[in-house]
XYZ file of C-alpha atoms in Angstrom:
140
model
C 82.970 77.577 104.500
C 81.017 79.746 102.104
C 82.919 80.325 98.929
C 80.643 83.118 97.595
C 81.228 86.621 97.294
C 78.093 88.712 98.132
C 77.258 92.129 97.296
C 80.487 93.171 94.876
C 80.842 96.588 93.833
C 83.059 98.568 92.109
C 85.046 101.193 94.105
C 86.995 104.312 93.788
C 90.838 102.997 93.936
C 91.931 105.549 96.732
C 89.587 103.466 99.245
C 92.107 100.663 98.847
C 95.699 102.201 99.694
C 97.374 99.011 100.294
C 96.263 97.420 97.016
C 99.186 97.161 94.568
C 99.763 95.668 90.844
C 101.937 92.879 90.311
C 103.219 91.676 87.361
C 105.413 88.696 86.895
C 104.463 85.120 85.296
C 100.913 86.643 85.328
C 99.182 89.936 86.331
C 97.405 90.701 89.421
C 97.111 92.353 92.603
C 98.987 92.453 96.004
C 98.830 94.038 99.156
C 101.250 96.257 100.625
C 102.011 94.768 104.224
C 105.145 97.364 105.118
C 106.849 99.800 102.850
C 109.061 97.361 101.440
C 107.011 94.113 101.350
C 104.085 92.937 99.355
C 101.821 89.914 100.011
C 100.599 88.456 96.839
C 99.438 84.922 95.214
C 102.283 82.575 94.517
C 100.575 81.766 90.704
C 101.275 85.420 89.829
C 105.081 85.244 90.655
C 106.053 81.659 90.480
C 108.388 81.547 87.555
C 109.471 85.189 87.969
C 113.085 84.659 89.394
C 114.690 87.547 88.102
C 112.149 90.106 89.703
C 108.590 91.428 89.140
C 107.211 94.682 88.505
C 105.025 96.390 91.253
C 102.991 99.281 90.563
C 100.013 101.588 91.765
C 98.005 104.197 90.513
C 95.354 106.345 92.598
C 92.893 108.846 91.880
C 92.579 111.711 94.521
C 88.564 112.244 95.021
C 88.838 115.915 95.384
C 91.074 117.059 92.895
C 90.988 114.153 90.121
C 94.864 114.213 89.886
C 96.286 110.638 89.449
C 99.422 109.643 91.420
C 101.397 106.579 90.533
C 104.610 104.819 91.061
C 106.322 101.637 89.725
C 109.555 99.862 90.525
C 111.105 96.651 89.046
C 112.309 94.076 92.072
C 115.823 92.527 91.687
C 116.720 88.856 91.283
C 116.001 87.132 94.442
C 113.347 89.341 95.599
C 110.326 86.972 95.365
C 109.915 84.161 97.861
C 107.043 81.886 97.015
C 105.455 79.669 100.222
C 107.387 76.268 100.162
C 104.183 74.161 100.187
C 102.641 75.979 97.100
C 102.362 73.489 93.894
C 101.586 74.857 90.475
C 97.731 74.701 89.899
C 96.997 74.316 93.551
C 95.073 76.860 95.340
C 96.499 75.691 98.777
C 99.303 77.774 100.099
C 98.988 80.225 96.868
C 100.930 82.735 98.635
C 104.214 84.705 98.028
C 106.322 87.635 99.444
C 107.874 90.121 97.426
C 110.712 92.380 98.466
C 110.796 95.916 97.203
C 114.137 97.620 96.509
C 113.282 100.544 98.376
C 109.772 102.191 99.478
C 107.776 104.035 97.031
C 107.899 107.817 97.201
C 105.441 109.245 100.089
C 101.936 109.347 98.819
C 98.847 109.506 101.088
C 96.836 107.160 98.639
C 99.567 104.859 99.201
C 99.576 102.908 102.565
C 100.480 99.715 104.156
C 97.501 97.254 105.140
C 96.779 97.774 108.918
C 95.710 95.372 110.864
C 92.219 95.355 112.737
C 91.788 97.249 116.232
C 89.600 94.576 117.367
C 88.682 91.172 117.078
C 86.229 89.866 114.210
C 82.795 88.583 115.582
C 81.014 85.947 114.287
C 78.856 86.730 111.249
C 80.575 90.061 110.959
C 80.946 91.011 107.075
C 84.294 91.850 105.449
C 85.814 93.570 102.493
C 87.766 92.063 99.707
C 89.387 94.401 97.330
C 90.230 92.354 94.176
C 89.815 92.641 90.646
C 87.430 91.078 88.158
C 88.674 88.509 85.836
C 85.563 89.320 83.347
C 85.234 92.778 82.563
C 87.561 95.902 82.359
C 87.234 98.533 85.008
C 87.108 102.161 84.443
C 90.158 104.252 85.348
C 90.444 104.963 88.903
C 88.371 101.942 90.128
C 89.178 98.886 91.893
């Protein structure tokens, strides 16, 4: 399996309406998979038994207006994959249950499943963060 990311670019945050910020044991990103569930990395939340903070911020490309939201989840809202071991990249998955959906926002939407099967050699997009530099506001 190829482990390299090729052709990385900085993109406007509105292009990835499913990406949210997760602040627990560490700070990183997650994917809004339904209005009340976030998929994230276990290492970000593995000791966050009393809850975590989930937030987002988006910049409207037409008006420049920023919309944002945040909430702190309740105790027991974090479920770490049972096979996850601290420091291991395997089973590094967790689910976070939000107390309620965020307010309606066209720039915050759950991730959608692909409409067609992937083809061998097809390129994909990964929305992530840089661990080596600070990105400008409104960028992912």
